[in-house]
mmCIF file of C-alpha atoms in Angstrom:
data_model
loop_
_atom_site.group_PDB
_atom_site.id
_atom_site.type_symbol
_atom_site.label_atom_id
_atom_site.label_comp_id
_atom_site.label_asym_id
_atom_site.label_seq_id
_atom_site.Cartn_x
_atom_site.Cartn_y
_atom_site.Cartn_z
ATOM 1 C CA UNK A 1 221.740 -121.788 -2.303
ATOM 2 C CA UNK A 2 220.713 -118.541 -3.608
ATOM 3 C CA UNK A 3 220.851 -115.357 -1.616
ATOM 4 C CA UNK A 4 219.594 -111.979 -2.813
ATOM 5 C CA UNK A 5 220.408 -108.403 -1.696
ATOM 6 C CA UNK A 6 217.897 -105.684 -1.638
ATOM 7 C CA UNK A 7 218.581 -102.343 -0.494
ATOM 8 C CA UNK A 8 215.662 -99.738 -0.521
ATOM 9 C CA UNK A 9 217.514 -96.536 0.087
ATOM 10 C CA UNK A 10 218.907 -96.799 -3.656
ATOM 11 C CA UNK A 11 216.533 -99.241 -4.958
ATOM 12 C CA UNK A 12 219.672 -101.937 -5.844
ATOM 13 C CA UNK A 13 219.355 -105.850 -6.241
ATOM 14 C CA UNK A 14 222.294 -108.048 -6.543
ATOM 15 C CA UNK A 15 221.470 -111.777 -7.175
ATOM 16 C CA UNK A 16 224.596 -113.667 -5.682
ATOM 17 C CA UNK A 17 223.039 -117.114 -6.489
ATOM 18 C CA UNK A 18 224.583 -116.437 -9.825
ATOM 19 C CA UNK A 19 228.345 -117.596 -11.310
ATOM 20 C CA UNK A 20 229.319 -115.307 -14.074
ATOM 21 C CA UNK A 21 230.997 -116.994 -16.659
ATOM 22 C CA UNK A 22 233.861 -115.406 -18.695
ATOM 23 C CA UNK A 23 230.937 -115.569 -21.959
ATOM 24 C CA UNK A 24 229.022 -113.841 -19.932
ATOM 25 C CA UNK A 25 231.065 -110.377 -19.481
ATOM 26 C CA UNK A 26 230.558 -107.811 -21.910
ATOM 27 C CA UNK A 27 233.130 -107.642 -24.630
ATOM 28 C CA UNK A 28 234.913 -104.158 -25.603
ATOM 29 C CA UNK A 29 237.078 -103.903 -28.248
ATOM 30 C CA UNK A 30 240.326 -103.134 -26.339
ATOM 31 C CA UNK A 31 243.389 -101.450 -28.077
ATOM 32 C CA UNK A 32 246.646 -102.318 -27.339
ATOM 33 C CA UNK A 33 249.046 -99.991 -25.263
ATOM 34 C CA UNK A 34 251.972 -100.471 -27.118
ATOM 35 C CA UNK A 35 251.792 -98.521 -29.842
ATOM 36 C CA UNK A 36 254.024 -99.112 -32.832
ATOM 37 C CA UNK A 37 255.348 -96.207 -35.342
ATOM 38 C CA UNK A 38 256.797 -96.339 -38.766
ATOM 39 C CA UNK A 39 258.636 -93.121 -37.981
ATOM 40 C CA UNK A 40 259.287 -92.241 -34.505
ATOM 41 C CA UNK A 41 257.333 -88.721 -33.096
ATOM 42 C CA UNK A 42 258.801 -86.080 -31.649
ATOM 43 C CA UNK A 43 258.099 -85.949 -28.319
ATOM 44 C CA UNK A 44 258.457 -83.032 -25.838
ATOM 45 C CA UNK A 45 257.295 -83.787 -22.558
ATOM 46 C CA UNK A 46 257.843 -80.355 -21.159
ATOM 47 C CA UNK A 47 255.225 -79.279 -23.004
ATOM 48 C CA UNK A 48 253.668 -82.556 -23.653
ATOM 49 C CA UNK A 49 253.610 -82.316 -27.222
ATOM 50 C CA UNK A 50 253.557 -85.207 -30.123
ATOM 51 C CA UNK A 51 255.104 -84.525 -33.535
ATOM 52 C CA UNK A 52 253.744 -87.311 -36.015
ATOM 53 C CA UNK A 53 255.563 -87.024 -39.299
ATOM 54 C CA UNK A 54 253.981 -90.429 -40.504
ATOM 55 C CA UNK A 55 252.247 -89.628 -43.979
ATOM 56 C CA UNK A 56 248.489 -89.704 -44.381
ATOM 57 C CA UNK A 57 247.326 -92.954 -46.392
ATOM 58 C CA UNK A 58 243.830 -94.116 -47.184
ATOM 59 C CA UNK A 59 240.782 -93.403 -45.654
ATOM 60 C CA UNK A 60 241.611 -89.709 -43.994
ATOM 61 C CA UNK A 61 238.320 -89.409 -41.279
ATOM 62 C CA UNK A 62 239.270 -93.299 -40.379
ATOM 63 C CA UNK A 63 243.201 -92.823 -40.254
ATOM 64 C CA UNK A 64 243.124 -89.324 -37.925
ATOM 65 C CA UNK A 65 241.110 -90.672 -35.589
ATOM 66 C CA UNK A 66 243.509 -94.194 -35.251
ATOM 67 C CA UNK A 67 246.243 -91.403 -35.146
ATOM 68 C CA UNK A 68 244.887 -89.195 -32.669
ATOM 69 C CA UNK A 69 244.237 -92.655 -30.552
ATOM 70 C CA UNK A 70 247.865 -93.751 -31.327
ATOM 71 C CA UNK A 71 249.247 -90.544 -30.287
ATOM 72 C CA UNK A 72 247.995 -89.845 -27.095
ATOM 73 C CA UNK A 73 248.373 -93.522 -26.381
ATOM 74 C CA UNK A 74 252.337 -92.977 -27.117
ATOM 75 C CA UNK A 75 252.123 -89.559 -25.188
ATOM 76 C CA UNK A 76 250.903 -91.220 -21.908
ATOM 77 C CA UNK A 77 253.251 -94.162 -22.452
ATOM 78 C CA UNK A 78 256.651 -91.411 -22.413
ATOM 79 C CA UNK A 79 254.894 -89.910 -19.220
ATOM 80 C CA UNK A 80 254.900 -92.981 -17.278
ATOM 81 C CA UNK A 81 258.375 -93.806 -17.765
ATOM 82 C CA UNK A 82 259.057 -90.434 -16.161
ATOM 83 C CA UNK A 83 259.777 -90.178 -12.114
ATOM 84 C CA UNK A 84 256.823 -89.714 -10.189
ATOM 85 C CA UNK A 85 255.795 -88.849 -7.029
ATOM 86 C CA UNK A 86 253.072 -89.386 -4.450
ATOM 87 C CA UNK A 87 251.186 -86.230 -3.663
ATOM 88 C CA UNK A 88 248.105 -87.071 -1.147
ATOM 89 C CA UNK A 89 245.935 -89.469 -2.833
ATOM 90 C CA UNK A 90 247.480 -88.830 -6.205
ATOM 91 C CA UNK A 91 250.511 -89.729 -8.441
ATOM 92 C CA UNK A 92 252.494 -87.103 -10.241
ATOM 93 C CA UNK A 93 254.590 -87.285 -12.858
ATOM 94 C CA UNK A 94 257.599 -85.519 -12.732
ATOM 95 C CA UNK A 95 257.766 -83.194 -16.458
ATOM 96 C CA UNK A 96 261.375 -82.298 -17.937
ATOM 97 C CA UNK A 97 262.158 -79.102 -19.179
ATOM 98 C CA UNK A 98 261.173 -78.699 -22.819
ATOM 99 C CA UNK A 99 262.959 -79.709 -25.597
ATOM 100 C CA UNK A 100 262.795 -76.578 -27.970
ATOM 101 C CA UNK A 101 261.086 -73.196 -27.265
ATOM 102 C CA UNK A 102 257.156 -72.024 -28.177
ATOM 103 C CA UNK A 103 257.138 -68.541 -30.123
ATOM 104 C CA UNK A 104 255.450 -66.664 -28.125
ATOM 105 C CA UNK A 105 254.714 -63.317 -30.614
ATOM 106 C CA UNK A 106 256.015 -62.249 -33.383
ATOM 107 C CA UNK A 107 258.438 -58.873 -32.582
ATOM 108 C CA UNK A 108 258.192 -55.853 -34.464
ATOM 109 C CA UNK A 109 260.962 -53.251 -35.214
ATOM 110 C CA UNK A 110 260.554 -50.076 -33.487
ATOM 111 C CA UNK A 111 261.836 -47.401 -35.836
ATOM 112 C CA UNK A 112 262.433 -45.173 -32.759
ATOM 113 C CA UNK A 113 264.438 -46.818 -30.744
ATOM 114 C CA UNK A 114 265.804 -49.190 -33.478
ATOM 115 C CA UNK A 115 265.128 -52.519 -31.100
ATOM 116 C CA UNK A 116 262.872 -55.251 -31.456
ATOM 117 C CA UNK A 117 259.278 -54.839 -29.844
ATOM 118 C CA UNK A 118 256.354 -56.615 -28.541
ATOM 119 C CA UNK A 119 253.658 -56.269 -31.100
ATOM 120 C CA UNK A 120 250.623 -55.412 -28.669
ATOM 121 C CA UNK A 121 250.657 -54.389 -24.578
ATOM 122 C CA UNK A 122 252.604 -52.668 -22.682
ATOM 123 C CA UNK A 123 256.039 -51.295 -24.314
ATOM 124 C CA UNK A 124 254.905 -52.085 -27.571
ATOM 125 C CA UNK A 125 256.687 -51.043 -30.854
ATOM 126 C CA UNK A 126 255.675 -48.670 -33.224
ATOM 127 C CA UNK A 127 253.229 -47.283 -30.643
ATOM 128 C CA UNK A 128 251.330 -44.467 -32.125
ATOM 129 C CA UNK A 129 249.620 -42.867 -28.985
ATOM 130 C CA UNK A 130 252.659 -41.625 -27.648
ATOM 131 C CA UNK A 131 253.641 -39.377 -30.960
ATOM 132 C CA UNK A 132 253.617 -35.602 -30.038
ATOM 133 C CA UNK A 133 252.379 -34.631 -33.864
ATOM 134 C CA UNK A 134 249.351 -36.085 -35.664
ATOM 135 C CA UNK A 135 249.457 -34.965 -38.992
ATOM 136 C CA UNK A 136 246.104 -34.119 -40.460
ATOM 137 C CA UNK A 137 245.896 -34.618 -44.625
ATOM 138 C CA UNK A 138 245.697 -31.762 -47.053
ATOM 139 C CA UNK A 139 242.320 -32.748 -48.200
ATOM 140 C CA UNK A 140 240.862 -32.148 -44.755
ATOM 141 C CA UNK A 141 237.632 -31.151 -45.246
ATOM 142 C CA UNK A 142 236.782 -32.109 -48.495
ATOM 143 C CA UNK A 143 234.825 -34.380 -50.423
ATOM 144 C CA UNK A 144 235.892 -35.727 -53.967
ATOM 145 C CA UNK A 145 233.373 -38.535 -54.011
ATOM 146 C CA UNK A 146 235.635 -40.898 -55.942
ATOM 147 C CA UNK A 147 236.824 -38.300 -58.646
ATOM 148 C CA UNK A 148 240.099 -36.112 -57.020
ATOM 149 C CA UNK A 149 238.629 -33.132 -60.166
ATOM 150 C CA UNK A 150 235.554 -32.634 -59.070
ATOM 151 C CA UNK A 151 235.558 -31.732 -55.080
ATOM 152 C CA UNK A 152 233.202 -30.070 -52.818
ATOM 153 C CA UNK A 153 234.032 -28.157 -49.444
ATOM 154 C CA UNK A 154 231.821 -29.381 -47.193
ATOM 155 C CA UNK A 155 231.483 -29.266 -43.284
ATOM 156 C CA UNK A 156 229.986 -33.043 -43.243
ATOM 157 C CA UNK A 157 232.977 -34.648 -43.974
ATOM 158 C CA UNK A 158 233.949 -35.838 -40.248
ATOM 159 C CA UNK A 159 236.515 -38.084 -40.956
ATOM 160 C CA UNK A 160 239.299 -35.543 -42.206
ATOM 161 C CA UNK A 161 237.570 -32.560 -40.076
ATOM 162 C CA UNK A 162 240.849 -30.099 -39.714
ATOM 163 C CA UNK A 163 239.359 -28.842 -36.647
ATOM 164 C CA UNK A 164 239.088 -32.500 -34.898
ATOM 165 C CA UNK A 165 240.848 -32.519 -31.765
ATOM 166 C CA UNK A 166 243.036 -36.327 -32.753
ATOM 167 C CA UNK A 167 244.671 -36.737 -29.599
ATOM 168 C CA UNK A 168 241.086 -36.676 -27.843
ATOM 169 C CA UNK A 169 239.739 -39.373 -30.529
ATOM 170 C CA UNK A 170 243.238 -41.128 -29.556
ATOM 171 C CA UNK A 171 242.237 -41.523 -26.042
ATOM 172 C CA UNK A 172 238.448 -42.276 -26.915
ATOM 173 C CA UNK A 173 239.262 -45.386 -28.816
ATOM 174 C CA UNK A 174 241.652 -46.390 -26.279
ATOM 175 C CA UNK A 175 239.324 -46.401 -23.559
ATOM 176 C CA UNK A 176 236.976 -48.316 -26.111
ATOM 177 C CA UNK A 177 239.236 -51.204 -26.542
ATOM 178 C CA UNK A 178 239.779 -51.773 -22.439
ATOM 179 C CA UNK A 179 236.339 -51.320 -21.778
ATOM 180 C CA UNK A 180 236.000 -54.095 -25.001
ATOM 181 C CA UNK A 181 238.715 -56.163 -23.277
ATOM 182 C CA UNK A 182 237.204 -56.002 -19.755
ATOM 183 C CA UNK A 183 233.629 -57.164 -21.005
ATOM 184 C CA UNK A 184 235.290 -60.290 -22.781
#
């Protein structure tokens, strides 16, 4: 007997009158779960980070992408043999602290204070808006045009203008970069 199912709302017909065969499913080319290493990865689930140290052999495009497959199949393997929990309608995996720690910036040395400083933001070191004394060049004002013998005095040269008020031109490119950083 053969019964059919028509729904109009979404325009859907299933045939029950049918028996699917196993030769009859589509066929995908499924990869196994387990996945086997020649050297074992670093793993640090805090993060959830994979170290491969395996070495690249033979066809490069062809072996990342079985690597980058392998990986994150080993990743997701280490994260369910973690504790998890039931939150709601979803499972949660309980991460560990991580195993080493991410640099977050590189420090400079503030001169000044002789201590090791952020390199950008707030406290940073070797921060030049807050010096009292901007020294101005002794060729203010004048133009050698590539030869230091033959200079002219001249009142276009801006950039080493003696007269320049610095600290203003401090401020103005300040304001430039957090009206640059609030656009982004």
């Amino acid at each position: 007997m053969r019964s059919t199912v028509t729904s109009s709302a979404t325009d859907f017909a299933a045939d029950f009158g049918h028996t699917w065969s196993f030769m009859d499913l589509p066929h995908f080319d499924v990869k196994p779960t387990i996945v086997q290493k020649v050297v074992d990865p670093f793993v640090d689930l805090g993060h959830l980070v994979i170290l491969d140290r395996d070495n690249i052999e033979g066809d490069v495009s062809q072996n990342l992408l079985s690597r980058a497959r392998n990986n994150a199949q080993y990743l997701y393997n280490k994260i369910w043999e973690l504790n998890r929990k039931h939150v709601e309608e979803a499972v949660m995996a309980e991460l560990p602290n991580s195993s080493f720690i991410l640099p977050r910036e590189k420090k400079v040395f503030d001169e000044a204070t002789k201590e090791w400083k952020p390199s950008y933001g707030y406290r940073r070191g070797n921060d030049d808006t807050k010096d009292w004394l901007i020294e101005i060049p002794d060729n203010a004002g004048t133009l050698t045009l590539g030869n230091p013998l033959f200079s002219i005095h001249h009142e276009s040269c801006a950039c080493l203008d003696p007269n320049k008020d610095y600290f203003a031109e401090r401020v103005e490119k300040k304001k430039e970069r957090v009206a640059k950083n609030e656009t982004q």
